[in-house]
PDB file of C-alpha atoms in Angstrom:
ATOM      1  CA  MET A   1       0.000   0.000   0.000  1.00 45.00           C
ATOM      2  CA  THR A   2       1.439   3.371  -0.997  1.00 51.00           C
ATOM      3  CA  THR A   3       0.951   6.400   1.154  1.00 64.00           C
ATOM      4  CA  GLN A   4      -0.089   9.610  -0.525  1.00 72.00           C
ATOM      5  CA  PRO A   5       2.191  12.581   0.098  1.00 80.00           C
ATOM      6  CA  ILE A   6       1.107  15.256   2.556  1.00 86.00           C
ATOM      7  CA  LEU A   7       0.496  18.399   0.517  1.00 92.00           C
ATOM      8  CA  PRO A   8       1.137  21.969   1.741  1.00 96.00           C
ATOM      9  CA  ALA A   9      -1.914  24.232   1.836  1.00 96.00           C
ATOM     10  CA  VAL A  10      -2.967  27.583   3.301  1.00 98.00           C
ATOM     11  CA  SER A  11      -6.125  29.251   4.598  1.00 97.00           C
ATOM     12  CA  VAL A  12      -6.785  32.897   5.425  1.00 98.00           C
ATOM     13  CA  ALA A  13      -9.117  33.859   8.270  1.00 98.00           C
ATOM     14  CA  LEU A  14     -10.276  37.441   7.858  1.00 97.00           C
ATOM     15  CA  VAL A  15     -12.330  38.989  10.680  1.00 96.00           C
ATOM     16  CA  ARG A  16     -14.591  42.003  10.126  1.00 96.00           C
ATOM     17  CA  GLY A  17     -16.269  43.151  13.338  1.00 93.00           C
ATOM     18  CA  ASN A  18     -18.042  40.097  14.771  1.00 95.00           C
ATOM     19  CA  LYS A  19     -17.942  38.178  11.486  1.00 97.00           C
ATOM     20  CA  VAL A  20     -15.421  36.043   9.622  1.00 98.00           C
ATOM     21  CA  LEU A  21     -15.004  35.573   5.876  1.00 98.00           C
ATOM     22  CA  LEU A  22     -15.931  32.135   4.555  1.00 98.00           C
ATOM     23  CA  VAL A  23     -16.188  30.657   1.097  1.00 98.00           C
ATOM     24  CA  LYS A  24     -18.513  27.881   0.054  1.00 98.00           C
ATOM     25  CA  ARG A  25     -16.500  25.324  -1.892  1.00 95.00           C
ATOM     26  CA  GLY A  26     -17.785  24.764  -5.408  1.00 92.00           C
ATOM     27  CA  ARG A  27     -15.884  21.623  -6.420  1.00 89.00           C
ATOM     28  CA  PRO A  28     -15.696  18.042  -5.168  1.00 82.00           C
ATOM     29  CA  PRO A  29     -14.623  16.487  -2.918  1.00 76.00           C
ATOM     30  CA  VAL A  30     -15.613  19.343  -0.572  1.00 85.00           C
ATOM     31  CA  LYS A  31     -18.385  20.921  -2.663  1.00 91.00           C
ATOM     32  CA  GLY A  32     -20.893  22.750  -0.462  1.00 95.00           C
ATOM     33  CA  VAL A  33     -18.576  22.928   2.571  1.00 96.00           C
ATOM     34  CA  TYR A  34     -17.753  26.341   4.080  1.00 98.00           C
ATOM     35  CA  ALA A  35     -14.143  27.149   4.867  1.00 97.00           C
ATOM     36  CA  PHE A  36     -11.692  30.004   5.061  1.00 98.00           C
ATOM     37  CA  PRO A  37     -10.420  31.028   1.618  1.00 98.00           C
ATOM     38  CA  GLY A  38      -7.370  28.973   0.753  1.00 96.00           C
ATOM     39  CA  GLY A  39      -5.822  26.171  -1.208  1.00 95.00           C
ATOM     40  CA  ARG A  40      -2.638  24.405  -2.174  1.00 95.00           C
ATOM     41  CA  VAL A  41       0.799  25.964  -2.046  1.00 98.00           C
ATOM     42  CA  GLU A  42       2.324  25.818  -5.521  1.00 97.00           C
ATOM     43  CA  ALA A  43       5.824  24.402  -6.113  1.00 95.00           C
ATOM     44  CA  GLY A  44       8.458  26.955  -5.104  1.00 97.00           C
ATOM     45  CA  GLU A  45       5.866  29.293  -3.576  1.00 98.00           C
ATOM     46  CA  GLU A  46       6.287  30.740  -0.084  1.00 98.00           C
ATOM     47  CA  TRP A  47       3.494  30.089   2.450  1.00 98.00           C
ATOM     48  CA  LEU A  48       2.570  33.783   2.834  1.00 97.00           C
ATOM     49  CA  ASP A  49       2.589  34.356  -0.929  1.00 97.00           C
ATOM     50  CA  ALA A  50       0.263  31.369  -1.357  1.00 98.00           C
ATOM     51  CA  ALA A  51      -2.092  32.735   1.309  1.00 98.00           C
ATOM     52  CA  ARG A  52      -2.251  36.141  -0.392  1.00 97.00           C
ATOM     53  CA  ARG A  53      -2.774  34.542  -3.818  1.00 97.00           C
ATOM     54  CA  GLU A  54      -5.554  32.210  -2.638  1.00 97.00           C
ATOM     55  CA  LEU A  55      -7.436  35.015  -0.859  1.00 97.00           C
ATOM     56  CA  LEU A  56      -7.244  37.163  -3.994  1.00 97.00           C
ATOM     57  CA  GLU A  57      -8.217  34.316  -6.352  1.00 97.00           C
ATOM     58  CA  GLU A  58     -11.221  33.187  -4.303  1.00 97.00           C
ATOM     59  CA  THR A  59     -12.581  36.529  -3.041  1.00 97.00           C
ATOM     60  CA  GLY A  60     -10.949  39.387  -4.961  1.00 97.00           C
ATOM     61  CA  LEU A  61      -9.632  40.790  -1.654  1.00 97.00           C
ATOM     62  CA  ARG A  62      -5.960  41.688  -1.171  1.00 96.00           C
ATOM     63  CA  ALA A  63      -4.479  40.690   2.168  1.00 90.00           C
ATOM     64  CA  ASN A  64      -2.541  43.314   4.042  1.00 83.00           C
ATOM     65  CA  GLU A  65      -0.712  41.968   7.063  1.00 93.00           C
ATOM     66  CA  LEU A  66      -0.836  38.213   7.623  1.00 97.00           C
ATOM     67  CA  SER A  67      -0.142  36.461  10.928  1.00 97.00           C
ATOM     68  CA  PHE A  68       0.324  32.744  11.500  1.00 98.00           C
ATOM     69  CA  VAL A  69      -2.522  31.246  13.564  1.00 97.00           C
ATOM     70  CA  GLU A  70      -1.909  27.504  13.611  1.00 96.00           C
ATOM     71  CA  GLU A  71      -1.060  24.439  11.592  1.00 96.00           C
ATOM     72  CA  VAL A  72      -3.630  21.699  11.073  1.00 93.00           C
ATOM     73  CA  MET A  73      -3.185  18.264   9.554  1.00 88.00           C
ATOM     74  CA  THR A  74      -6.144  17.119   7.499  1.00 80.00           C
ATOM     75  CA  ASN A  75      -6.737  13.402   7.031  1.00 68.00           C
ATOM     76  CA  PRO A  76      -3.476  12.631   8.896  1.00 57.00           C
ATOM     77  CA  GLU A  77      -4.017   8.871   8.928  1.00 58.00           C
ATOM     78  CA  HIS A  78      -5.010   8.782   5.239  1.00 53.00           C
ATOM     79  CA  ALA A  79      -8.358   7.484   6.490  1.00 57.00           C
ATOM     80  CA  THR A  80     -10.126   8.469   3.279  1.00 61.00           C
ATOM     81  CA  SER A  81      -9.176   8.636  -0.372  1.00 66.00           C
ATOM     82  CA  MET A  82      -8.875  12.430  -0.045  1.00 70.00           C
ATOM     83  CA  PRO A  83      -5.331  13.804  -0.006  1.00 78.00           C
ATOM     84  CA  SER A  84      -3.772  14.792   3.295  1.00 84.00           C
ATOM     85  CA  PHE A  85      -2.826  18.431   3.783  1.00 89.00           C
ATOM     86  CA  ARG A  86      -0.451  20.254   6.083  1.00 93.00           C
ATOM     87  CA  LEU A  87      -2.626  23.363   6.365  1.00 96.00           C
ATOM     88  CA  ARG A  88      -1.228  26.609   7.705  1.00 98.00           C
ATOM     89  CA  VAL A  89      -3.934  29.023   8.797  1.00 98.00           C
ATOM     90  CA  PHE A  90      -3.161  32.742   8.725  1.00 98.00           C
ATOM     91  CA  SER A  91      -5.213  35.702   9.908  1.00 97.00           C
ATOM     92  CA  ALA A  92      -5.323  38.846   7.788  1.00 95.00           C
ATOM     93  CA  THR A  93      -6.024  42.455   8.615  1.00 91.00           C
ATOM     94  CA  ASP A  94      -9.245  43.548   6.956  1.00 94.00           C
ATOM     95  CA  PRO A  95      -8.531  45.262   3.614  1.00 94.00           C
ATOM     96  CA  GLY A  96     -12.158  46.416   3.320  1.00 95.00           C
ATOM     97  CA  GLY A  97     -14.184  45.873   0.190  1.00 96.00           C
ATOM     98  CA  THR A  98     -16.805  43.330  -0.782  1.00 97.00           C
ATOM     99  CA  PRO A  99     -15.724  39.733  -1.358  1.00 98.00           C
ATOM    100  CA  LEU A 100     -16.676  38.290  -4.746  1.00 97.00           C
ATOM    101  CA  ALA A 101     -16.641  34.506  -5.122  1.00 96.00           C
ATOM    102  CA  ALA A 102     -14.289  33.296  -7.857  1.00 94.00           C
ATOM    103  CA  ASP A 103     -12.040  30.353  -8.750  1.00 90.00           C
ATOM    104  CA  ASP A 104     -13.367  27.294  -6.864  1.00 90.00           C
ATOM    105  CA  ALA A 105     -15.430  29.368  -4.406  1.00 94.00           C
ATOM    106  CA  GLU A 106     -19.170  29.222  -5.088  1.00 96.00           C
ATOM    107  CA  GLU A 107     -19.968  31.912  -2.493  1.00 97.00           C
ATOM    108  CA  ALA A 108     -17.906  34.352  -0.416  1.00 98.00           C
ATOM    109  CA  ALA A 109     -19.390  36.262   2.513  1.00 98.00           C
ATOM    110  CA  PHE A 110     -18.926  37.250   6.144  1.00 98.00           C
ATOM    111  CA  TYR A 111     -20.713  35.178   8.817  1.00 98.00           C
ATOM    112  CA  THR A 112     -21.295  35.542  12.553  1.00 98.00           C
ATOM    113  CA  LEU A 113     -20.560  32.627  14.865  1.00 98.00           C
ATOM    114  CA  GLU A 114     -24.309  32.126  15.278  1.00 98.00           C
ATOM    115  CA  GLU A 115     -24.801  31.903  11.510  1.00 98.00           C
ATOM    116  CA  MET A 116     -21.862  29.501  11.228  1.00 98.00           C
ATOM    117  CA  GLN A 117     -23.542  27.000  13.556  1.00 96.00           C
ATOM    118  CA  ASN A 118     -26.012  26.172  10.770  1.00 94.00           C
ATOM    119  CA  LEU A 119     -23.394  25.706   8.037  1.00 98.00           C
ATOM    120  CA  PRO A 120     -21.470  22.590   6.995  1.00 97.00           C
ATOM    121  CA  LEU A 121     -17.987  23.694   8.069  1.00 97.00           C
ATOM    122  CA  ALA A 122     -14.569  22.286   7.259  1.00 92.00           C
ATOM    123  CA  GLY A 123     -12.375  20.964  10.083  1.00 89.00           C
ATOM    124  CA  LYS A 124     -11.551  23.480  12.798  1.00 94.00           C
ATOM    125  CA  VAL A 125     -13.072  26.526  11.075  1.00 96.00           C
ATOM    126  CA  PHE A 126     -15.574  27.253  13.855  1.00 98.00           C
ATOM    127  CA  GLU A 127     -13.003  26.965  16.666  1.00 97.00           C
ATOM    128  CA  ILE A 128     -10.459  29.161  14.887  1.00 97.00           C
ATOM    129  CA  ALA A 129     -13.110  31.744  13.922  1.00 97.00           C
ATOM    130  CA  ARG A 130     -14.406  31.916  17.506  1.00 97.00           C
ATOM    131  CA  GLU A 131     -10.921  32.478  18.888  1.00 97.00           C
ATOM    132  CA  LEU A 132     -10.086  35.185  16.335  1.00 96.00           C
ATOM    133  CA  ILE A 133     -13.391  37.030  16.794  1.00 95.00           C
ATOM    134  CA  LEU A 134     -13.044  36.965  20.599  1.00 93.00           C
ATOM    135  CA  ASN A 135      -9.448  38.209  20.360  1.00 91.00           C
ATOM    136  CA  ALA A 136     -10.509  41.021  18.007  1.00 89.00           C
ATOM    137  CA  GLN A 137     -13.322  42.081  20.354  1.00 84.00           C
ATOM    138  CA  GLN A 138     -10.965  42.089  23.360  1.00 85.00           C
ATOM    139  CA  SER A 139      -8.388  44.230  21.568  1.00 79.00           C
ATOM    140  CA  VAL A 140     -11.092  46.821  20.763  1.00 71.00           C
ATOM    141  CA  SER A 141     -12.355  46.992  24.383  1.00 63.00           C
TER     142      SER A 141
END
Protein backbone atom coordinates (compact mmCIF):
# COMPACT_ATOMS: atom_id res chain seq x y z
CA MET A 1 0.00 0.00 0.00
CA THR A 2 1.44 3.37 -1.00
CA THR A 3 0.95 6.40 1.15
CA GLN A 4 -0.09 9.61 -0.52
CA PRO A 5 2.19 12.58 0.10
CA ILE A 6 1.11 15.26 2.56
CA LEU A 7 0.50 18.40 0.52
CA PRO A 8 1.14 21.97 1.74
CA ALA A 9 -1.91 24.23 1.84
CA VAL A 10 -2.97 27.58 3.30
CA SER A 11 -6.13 29.25 4.60
CA VAL A 12 -6.79 32.90 5.42
CA ALA A 13 -9.12 33.86 8.27
CA LEU A 14 -10.28 37.44 7.86
CA VAL A 15 -12.33 38.99 10.68
CA ARG A 16 -14.59 42.00 10.13
CA GLY A 17 -16.27 43.15 13.34
CA ASN A 18 -18.04 40.10 14.77
CA LYS A 19 -17.94 38.18 11.49
CA VAL A 20 -15.42 36.04 9.62
CA LEU A 21 -15.00 35.57 5.88
CA LEU A 22 -15.93 32.13 4.55
CA VAL A 23 -16.19 30.66 1.10
CA LYS A 24 -18.51 27.88 0.05
CA ARG A 25 -16.50 25.32 -1.89
CA GLY A 26 -17.79 24.76 -5.41
CA ARG A 27 -15.88 21.62 -6.42
CA PRO A 28 -15.70 18.04 -5.17
CA PRO A 29 -14.62 16.49 -2.92
CA VAL A 30 -15.61 19.34 -0.57
CA LYS A 31 -18.38 20.92 -2.66
CA GLY A 32 -20.89 22.75 -0.46
CA VAL A 33 -18.58 22.93 2.57
CA TYR A 34 -17.75 26.34 4.08
CA ALA A 35 -14.14 27.15 4.87
CA PHE A 36 -11.69 30.00 5.06
CA PRO A 37 -10.42 31.03 1.62
CA GLY A 38 -7.37 28.97 0.75
CA GLY A 39 -5.82 26.17 -1.21
CA ARG A 40 -2.64 24.40 -2.17
CA VAL A 41 0.80 25.96 -2.05
CA GLU A 42 2.32 25.82 -5.52
CA ALA A 43 5.82 24.40 -6.11
CA GLY A 44 8.46 26.96 -5.10
CA GLU A 45 5.87 29.29 -3.58
CA GLU A 46 6.29 30.74 -0.08
CA TRP A 47 3.49 30.09 2.45
CA LEU A 48 2.57 33.78 2.83
CA ASP A 49 2.59 34.36 -0.93
CA ALA A 50 0.26 31.37 -1.36
CA ALA A 51 -2.09 32.74 1.31
CA ARG A 52 -2.25 36.14 -0.39
CA ARG A 53 -2.77 34.54 -3.82
CA GLU A 54 -5.55 32.21 -2.64
CA LEU A 55 -7.44 35.02 -0.86
CA LEU A 56 -7.24 37.16 -3.99
CA GLU A 57 -8.22 34.32 -6.35
CA GLU A 58 -11.22 33.19 -4.30
CA THR A 59 -12.58 36.53 -3.04
CA GLY A 60 -10.95 39.39 -4.96
CA LEU A 61 -9.63 40.79 -1.65
CA ARG A 62 -5.96 41.69 -1.17
CA ALA A 63 -4.48 40.69 2.17
CA ASN A 64 -2.54 43.31 4.04
CA GLU A 65 -0.71 41.97 7.06
CA LEU A 66 -0.84 38.21 7.62
CA SER A 67 -0.14 36.46 10.93
CA PHE A 68 0.32 32.74 11.50
CA VAL A 69 -2.52 31.25 13.56
CA GLU A 70 -1.91 27.50 13.61
CA GLU A 71 -1.06 24.44 11.59
CA VAL A 72 -3.63 21.70 11.07
CA MET A 73 -3.19 18.26 9.55
CA THR A 74 -6.14 17.12 7.50
CA ASN A 75 -6.74 13.40 7.03
CA PRO A 76 -3.48 12.63 8.90
CA GLU A 77 -4.02 8.87 8.93
CA HIS A 78 -5.01 8.78 5.24
CA ALA A 79 -8.36 7.48 6.49
CA THR A 80 -10.13 8.47 3.28
CA SER A 81 -9.18 8.64 -0.37
CA MET A 82 -8.87 12.43 -0.05
CA PRO A 83 -5.33 13.80 -0.01
CA SER A 84 -3.77 14.79 3.30
CA PHE A 85 -2.83 18.43 3.78
CA ARG A 86 -0.45 20.25 6.08
CA LEU A 87 -2.63 23.36 6.37
CA ARG A 88 -1.23 26.61 7.70
CA VAL A 89 -3.93 29.02 8.80
CA PHE A 90 -3.16 32.74 8.72
CA SER A 91 -5.21 35.70 9.91
CA ALA A 92 -5.32 38.85 7.79
CA THR A 93 -6.02 42.46 8.62
CA ASP A 94 -9.24 43.55 6.96
CA PRO A 95 -8.53 45.26 3.61
CA GLY A 96 -12.16 46.42 3.32
CA GLY A 97 -14.18 45.87 0.19
CA THR A 98 -16.80 43.33 -0.78
CA PRO A 99 -15.72 39.73 -1.36
CA LEU A 100 -16.68 38.29 -4.75
CA ALA A 101 -16.64 34.51 -5.12
CA ALA A 102 -14.29 33.30 -7.86
CA ASP A 103 -12.04 30.35 -8.75
CA ASP A 104 -13.37 27.29 -6.86
CA ALA A 105 -15.43 29.37 -4.41
CA GLU A 106 -19.17 29.22 -5.09
CA GLU A 107 -19.97 31.91 -2.49
CA ALA A 108 -17.91 34.35 -0.42
CA ALA A 109 -19.39 36.26 2.51
CA PHE A 110 -18.93 37.25 6.14
CA TYR A 111 -20.71 35.18 8.82
CA THR A 112 -21.29 35.54 12.55
CA LEU A 113 -20.56 32.63 14.86
CA GLU A 114 -24.31 32.13 15.28
CA GLU A 115 -24.80 31.90 11.51
CA MET A 116 -21.86 29.50 11.23
CA GLN A 117 -23.54 27.00 13.56
CA ASN A 118 -26.01 26.17 10.77
CA LEU A 119 -23.39 25.71 8.04
CA PRO A 120 -21.47 22.59 7.00
CA LEU A 121 -17.99 23.69 8.07
CA ALA A 122 -14.57 22.29 7.26
CA GLY A 123 -12.38 20.96 10.08
CA LYS A 124 -11.55 23.48 12.80
CA VAL A 125 -13.07 26.53 11.07
CA PHE A 126 -15.57 27.25 13.86
CA GLU A 127 -13.00 26.96 16.67
CA ILE A 128 -10.46 29.16 14.89
CA ALA A 129 -13.11 31.74 13.92
CA ARG A 130 -14.41 31.92 17.51
CA GLU A 131 -10.92 32.48 18.89
CA LEU A 132 -10.09 35.18 16.33
CA ILE A 133 -13.39 37.03 16.79
CA LEU A 134 -13.04 36.97 20.60
CA ASN A 135 -9.45 38.21 20.36
CA ALA A 136 -10.51 41.02 18.01
CA GLN A 137 -13.32 42.08 20.35
CA GLN A 138 -10.97 42.09 23.36
CA SER A 139 -8.39 44.23 21.57
CA VAL A 140 -11.09 46.82 20.76
CA SER A 141 -12.35 46.99 24.38
